[in-house]
Amino acid sequence: MNAYSVVANRLVWFLPTLLGLLAVVFVLARIVPSDPAVLAAGENASAEQVQETRDRLGFDRPLLEQFVEYLREVARGDLGTSVYTQQPIIRDLAERLPATLELTFVGVLAAALIGVPLGVLSALHRNSWLDHMLRLASVLLIGVAPFWIAMQLQMLFSMQLGWLPLSGRIDDVAPEAVTSLITIDALLAGDLQLFLSALRHLVLPALTLALPGGAVVMRFTRTAVLDAVTSPSVAYQTAMGLPRRVIVWKYILRSALTSTVTQLGLVFGISITGAVVIEAVFEWPGLGTYAARSILHSDYNAVMGVTLCAGIVFAISNLLVDLLQMVIDPRGVK
Amino acid sequence: MTKLIKSIIGHRTALAGLLLLVLVTAIAIAAPLIAPHPDAAESFHIDRRLMPPSSEAILGTDRMGSDIFSRVILGARMTLLITAAVVCSGVIIGVPIGLIAGYFNTGLSIALMGVAEVLLAVPQIILAIAITQSLGPSIGSVILALSITYWPFWARLVYAETRSICNEIFVESAIALGASSWRVIFLHILPNIASSIVVRTTVAVGTTMFASATLGFLGLGPPPPSPEWGRMIAESREYLPEAWWYAAAPGLALFVTVLGFSLFGDGLRDILDPKTRRSG
Amino acid sequence: MTALLEIRDLCLAFRTDKGPAQVLDGVDLTVAPGEIVGLVGESGSGKTSLARAILGALPVPQAEIASGRIRLDGVDMLRGGKAAESLRGRVVTFVPQDPLDSFNPLFRVGTQLADIMRYRAPPAKEGRFGNARHARETAILEMLDAVQLPQSRALLDRYPHQLSGGQRQRVMLAMALLPQPRMIIADEPTAALDVTVQVQILGLLRRIAAERGVAILFTTHDLGAAWEICDRIIVMYAGQIAEILPRTAFFAKSRHPYTRMLLASLPEPGREAIGISGESASPLSPPPGCRFHPRCPMASDICRKARPLPSRSEDGHLVACHHPWAAASSPAHV
Ligand SMILES: Nc1ncnc2c1ncn2[C@@H]1O[C@H](COP(=O)(O)OP(=O)(O)OP(=O)(O)O)[C@@H](O)[C@H]1O
Ligand code: SF4
Ligand SMILES: [Mg+2]
């Protein structure tokens, strides 16, 4: 398959999936026992006010009709207003998505930087004590609940050692939003102090993602490298006396990366999902905390908006993985 | 079967995992007998709040003055119960759907697998939170929410494997010989994909435990004072870092249980699928 | 004349799940400088294993060299450490059995050629501006011309799977020649090619060897191909040397029953190649005595008990058989 058909194939599936996604969440949101109109009207609303809200928001019309109406709004770029923040949801999302993306990118990057070299080392020194230690560490890390890692990191590095901030994304005012990724915006504004502060806030949550993520990446890299080491092309290069370092860090690494990239894509997806709980622990103002809060406050439109947003991010990350894979492997996607 | 048991015993990783699992399960079953203060696990003792580990309460007490050791032991039951129920229903729903969709491969298949794909496209934990939230916090709603969330993993796997097996010659010849559909499915397809299902299931166990603990951690699991590990860890956050023992015990319990399953799963995958064998 | 390559009593086993597989058993052979030697044997007789043993590219944990010695240009290739390493890919190079698998599929052909050139070839004469890279590229293009690959510049930008089988094998040949070796080990260099291309490649091999004075150890299961280009032929059966024939003895003077059967099975005008009946000996449980005895029409009791010792005549003809054919009466028709 060439690049175009990969993109086309993804797109063909993209819209129906998104539609289905919205339908599921929509139905879910409306079968909740509590009356959405009561919630939407606010706490001290009278019976008439509730009725008025119900009419205005169309909660007593047939479900399908409401859904079609909702889709029409979405198509116009209007996701509705959050009952909780009283802001257009699209604005809430625009504020929060960059926070989650920044955290996830840094986390996945760290996972790759930890996992790939260790995976290669582990494979090259197969069955050595280094290999055994690394494999043990990876099994242990994969077995620890992310929120528990998060709490232990907090306890050690901020409560006891006081090296890093306990939670949040920034101490002072945010820099002027250009990319809304605070680290980059701070650099653009030339504010090194702010950049370092943002970075310090990132360390613990990103590490929480990167430790288990890196362990997964390490395992897959190890397997892939072991496969590559026994391949005929490596036997040939060995026979031809190419220096070992060239064989390993140029040729074998690239072969191993084809499967590692897929794995990184999965880790990215898992990290976006894991954001809900990690953001909760670190009070990170991202999509995860927004989703959790919207659900807890029965803020339906906000829930729908978050789901839509997560679905799109997910689809885009899958597409990027496909394309990256094609760049790495010229024989094309199978 | 005896061969399988033998190779599990001969496989260090699988054996270590199995032993951990046996230990955890035994503790869960015998929980009320082992727990030193079973009655004190769910009641309020104001004079004993937040005591560090001592000979009286070997893992300390929590904010209610309950014995953490007893709560962790009783919590094992809850975690194993939820996990078992979710994994069973995942298999019971997912495997037949995958088989039927894969074998008959009609419009219905597309619809079924479409539903599965849609559910897989939602971030799982958001879906699970939404469902538990609508149903109210209880063991039942956690089980239901996670079952709805996780069955598509089996369905997708079984569907893909069934499709590829259906194209193989021996199934084609069985069909040509006039074997009935159900016969082909149960006698030819299922046995061939069983090991993939088993491997997938052991992986799913760890995921499910994390997910159920996460729901508990976010306050959506079984309501207090039930001894759910995730909720216990969440409760402890207020009292850190002074009450360091508070989160340690349930966290370690969750860790050991998940570790047992993932070691066992890794070993089982080595044994059942020698193509991917990489431990030696 | 001192030998360039000298192998003495080489015994090689692979550890397998079913016990050790004795793949080479007491192999003795020499190759003189500039000589072309054919190593002929059925599939599984150990040709590739022998080549890989010389080149230090045996699969690491499985292969076990129980005894024997390999000397190349006076250097011990099994225990020679750095000295042996520096010979591989310089003094002795390799043309592998399967060119497609022996390339790394993820890198352009040009990159792979350039790495061999860069790390294994003697420093190219520097260009006018001292540009080593440019000089290397010129050397590569000249070499591709020499192996009859026209329009080679475009070829360098392609990936291995985009080349034809013949092109791939010519590139492999070029890679083997770039280091200006004194010996090339060519492992069935024509096995993956169709007949007309086979003939071209063999011709090329012989011409280049003659022009540059390169010795070649050429493995094949095709006696006809060996006869086309070799000065000497070594016939191997199940890891043991059965017969070594000088060029003049190729057809009429062969003495070993196995060689005779191979010759009789060659395709003739009006007749397809015919196989030899019976299974090749399994290296897991090789038959005692002469390994060929279960398939040999002349086998007697002693064949089942004692391994035949090689006997050598003054023209260099060697045969290991208890009941060799008499030195043939009919003259060789070469
Ligand atoms: N890595 C390995 N592990 C175990 N056995 C091996 C391994 N590589 C080769 N063998 C066995 O060694 C024997 C010789 O193999 P080898 O590849 O040297 O034969 P060959 O003469 O090159 O055959 P072909 O003509 O098919 O290339 C075979 O029986 C083969 O099964
Ligand atoms: S030694 Fe005996 S069995 Fe072996 S080839 Fe000679 S005659 Fe045949
Ligand atoms: Mg071979």
XYZ file of N, CA, C and O in Angstrom, chain B residues 71-139:
276
model
N -7.921 -5.232 56.074
C -8.623 -4.654 54.922
C -7.990 -5.100 53.604
O -8.698 -5.401 52.638
N -6.669 -5.146 53.573
C -6.004 -5.553 52.332
C -6.362 -7.002 51.995
O -6.654 -7.348 50.851
N -6.361 -7.847 53.029
C -6.689 -9.261 52.794
C -8.118 -9.417 52.310
O -8.405 -10.131 51.341
N -9.025 -8.708 52.945
C -10.419 -8.790 52.507
C -10.594 -8.167 51.125
O -11.434 -8.597 50.332
N -9.764 -7.176 50.839
C -9.830 -6.521 49.528
C -9.443 -7.448 48.393
O -9.910 -7.288 47.261
N -8.570 -8.434 48.683
C -8.176 -9.384 47.650
C -9.399 -10.077 47.064
O -9.493 -10.307 45.859
N -10.359 -10.396 47.925
C -11.591 -11.042 47.466
C -12.279 -10.184 46.430
O -12.700 -10.659 45.375
N -12.428 -8.916 46.800
C -13.164 -8.013 45.933
C -12.486 -7.883 44.576
O -13.112 -8.006 43.527
N -11.164 -7.672 44.606
C -10.435 -7.508 43.351
C -10.539 -8.764 42.489
O -10.834 -8.686 41.294
N -10.337 -9.919 43.107
C -10.387 -11.152 42.321
C -11.799 -11.401 41.796
O -11.980 -11.849 40.665
N -12.788 -11.088 42.618
C -14.170 -11.291 42.188
C -14.490 -10.420 40.975
O -15.007 -10.907 39.958
N -14.159 -9.138 41.078
C -14.446 -8.221 39.965
C -13.714 -8.684 38.708
O -14.295 -8.814 37.632
N -12.417 -8.991 38.876
C -11.627 -9.380 37.720
C -12.175 -10.651 37.071
O -12.334 -10.716 35.850
N -12.466 -11.636 37.911
C -12.965 -12.898 37.365
C -14.259 -12.660 36.604
O -14.439 -13.156 35.475
N -15.159 -11.876 37.196
C -16.446 -11.652 36.549
C -16.267 -10.927 35.213
O -16.868 -11.302 34.199
N -15.405 -9.895 35.211
C -15.222 -9.118 33.981
C -14.571 -9.972 32.897
O -15.013 -9.985 31.749
N -13.539 -10.723 33.271
C -12.837 -11.517 32.272
C -13.755 -12.609 31.722
O -13.812 -12.842 30.518
N -14.522 -13.249 32.619
C -15.443 -14.285 32.148
C -16.455 -13.699 31.183
O -16.689 -14.240 30.101
N -17.054 -12.579 31.558
C -18.078 -12.065 30.645
C -17.436 -11.552 29.363
O -18.030 -11.665 28.293
N -16.208 -11.039 29.469
C -15.517 -10.625 28.256
C -15.345 -11.795 27.301
O -15.605 -11.680 26.103
N -14.937 -12.951 27.858
C -14.755 -14.135 27.022
C -16.101 -14.617 26.496
O -16.251 -14.929 25.307
N -17.107 -14.651 27.397
C -18.402 -15.200 27.009
C -19.085 -14.343 25.938
O -19.738 -14.853 25.037
N -18.908 -13.026 26.037
C -19.506 -12.172 25.004
C -18.598 -12.094 23.784
O -19.032 -12.258 22.644
N -17.320 -11.844 24.017
C -16.414 -11.525 22.917
C -16.110 -12.700 22.004
O -16.111 -12.545 20.783
N -15.852 -13.875 22.585
C -15.430 -15.011 21.759
C -16.527 -15.448 20.782
O -16.272 -15.556 19.584
N -17.772 -15.682 21.248
C -18.797 -16.074 20.284
C -19.045 -15.011 19.213
O -19.204 -15.351 18.039
N -19.035 -13.758 19.608
C -19.262 -12.714 18.602
C -18.159 -12.739 17.553
O -18.423 -12.697 16.349
N -16.913 -12.861 18.022
C -15.802 -12.922 17.079
C -15.904 -14.137 16.169
O -15.691 -14.048 14.958
N -16.275 -15.288 16.746
C -16.393 -16.518 15.964
C -17.475 -16.389 14.903
O -17.258 -16.693 13.724
N -18.649 -15.936 15.342
C -19.778 -15.863 14.421
C -19.504 -14.842 13.333
O -19.671 -15.118 12.138
N -19.025 -13.676 13.753
C -18.744 -12.632 12.764
C -17.667 -13.101 11.799
O -17.754 -12.885 10.596
N -16.670 -13.785 12.321
C -15.575 -14.231 11.471
C -15.973 -15.362 10.547
O -15.585 -15.389 9.385
N -16.783 -16.279 11.043
C -17.103 -17.450 10.240
C -18.121 -17.128 9.158
O -17.947 -17.475 8.002
N -19.212 -16.453 9.547
C -20.265 -16.218 8.565
C -19.957 -15.018 7.679
O -20.334 -14.983 6.526
N -19.259 -14.034 8.249
C -18.762 -12.914 7.454
C -19.822 -12.282 6.555
O -19.669 -12.206 5.359
N -20.918 -11.872 7.169
C -22.006 -11.251 6.413
C -22.154 -9.806 6.869
O -21.279 -9.261 7.529
N -23.280 -9.204 6.515
C -23.560 -7.837 6.960
C -23.574 -7.753 8.473
O -23.099 -6.788 9.067
N -24.106 -8.819 9.093
C -24.153 -8.839 10.554
C -22.744 -8.727 11.136
O -22.519 -8.031 12.130
N -21.799 -9.428 10.481
C -20.415 -9.369 10.959
C -19.924 -7.939 10.980
O -19.315 -7.490 11.949
N -20.187 -7.238 9.871
C -19.695 -5.866 9.781
C -20.307 -5.034 10.903
O -19.619 -4.268 11.570
N -21.611 -5.245 11.146
C -22.272 -4.482 12.206
C -21.642 -4.808 13.562
O -21.271 -3.908 14.317
N -21.483 -6.095 13.854
C -20.927 -6.494 15.158
C -19.517 -5.954 15.348
O -19.184 -5.372 16.372
N -18.701 -6.155 14.320
C -17.331 -5.707 14.473
C -17.252 -4.185 14.467
O -16.362 -3.599 15.085
N -18.205 -3.563 13.780
C -18.266 -2.096 13.824
C -18.486 -1.614 15.243
O -17.788 -0.714 15.723
N -19.453 -2.257 15.936
C -19.706 -1.879 17.331
C -18.426 -2.074 18.151
O -18.026 -1.214 18.942
N -17.777 -3.212 17.927
C -16.554 -3.486 18.692
C -15.506 -2.403 18.430
O -14.899 -1.876 19.364
N -15.324 -2.060 17.149
C -14.307 -1.056 16.815
C -14.628 0.293 17.447
O -13.746 0.995 17.925
N -15.929 0.634 17.444
C -16.318 1.913 18.043
C -15.974 1.917 19.526
O -15.382 2.856 20.051
N -16.312 0.821 20.204
C -16.019 0.769 21.633
C -14.517 0.819 21.884
O -14.057 1.346 22.887
N -13.741 0.265 20.937
C -12.295 0.293 21.115
C -11.717 1.679 20.857
O -10.612 1.991 21.284
N -12.494 2.497 20.126
C -11.976 3.827 19.795
C -12.193 4.827 20.926
O -11.568 5.867 20.953
N -13.108 4.511 21.862
C -13.265 5.402 23.020
C -12.141 5.081 23.984
O -11.807 3.920 24.176
N -11.556 6.087 24.602
C -10.617 5.757 25.669
C -11.352 4.910 26.708
O -12.376 5.318 27.239
N -10.824 3.690 26.941
C -11.560 2.717 27.757
C -11.970 3.256 29.114
O -13.080 3.051 29.573
N -11.056 3.959 29.754
C -11.346 4.328 31.125
C -12.442 5.400 31.169
O -13.273 5.415 32.073
N -12.498 6.236 30.129
C -13.563 7.244 30.081
C -14.919 6.560 29.945
O -15.887 6.896 30.631
N -14.964 5.563 29.057
C -16.206 4.810 28.891
C -16.614 4.161 30.208
O -17.775 4.240 30.639
N -15.632 3.533 30.861
C -15.950 2.846 32.110
C -16.408 3.835 33.178
O -17.366 3.564 33.914
N -15.764 4.985 33.238
C -16.178 5.990 34.219
C -17.611 6.424 33.936
O -18.447 6.518 34.843
N -17.894 6.675 32.655
C -19.230 7.141 32.302
C -20.281 6.118 32.709
O -21.331 6.465 33.264
N -19.997 4.835 32.446
C -21.002 3.816 32.778
C -21.168 3.681 34.291
O -22.291 3.667 34.795
N -20.060 3.593 35.021
C -20.208 3.454 36.483
C -20.912 4.671 37.064
O -21.718 4.546 37.979
N -20.595 5.834 36.507
C -21.226 7.043 37.014
C -22.741 6.975 36.813
O -23.509 7.302 37.709
N -23.176 6.493 35.621
C -24.618 6.445 35.416
C -25.274 5.382 36.280
O -26.432 5.502 36.627
N -24.536 4.329 36.607
C -25.152 3.233 37.366
C -25.012 3.416 38.868
O -25.651 2.714 39.642
N -24.163 4.304 39.293
C -23.937 4.482 40.725
C -22.852 3.544 41.199
O -22.679 2.450 40.649
N -22.073 3.956 42.199
C -20.945 3.160 42.643
C -21.373 1.874 43.351
O -22.100 1.932 44.338
N -20.962 0.735 42.784
C -21.211 -0.566 43.427
C -20.353 -1.591 42.698
O -19.871 -1.318 41.601
N -20.205 -2.751 43.323
C -19.430 -3.801 42.651
C -20.065 -4.141 41.318
O -19.404 -4.255 40.301
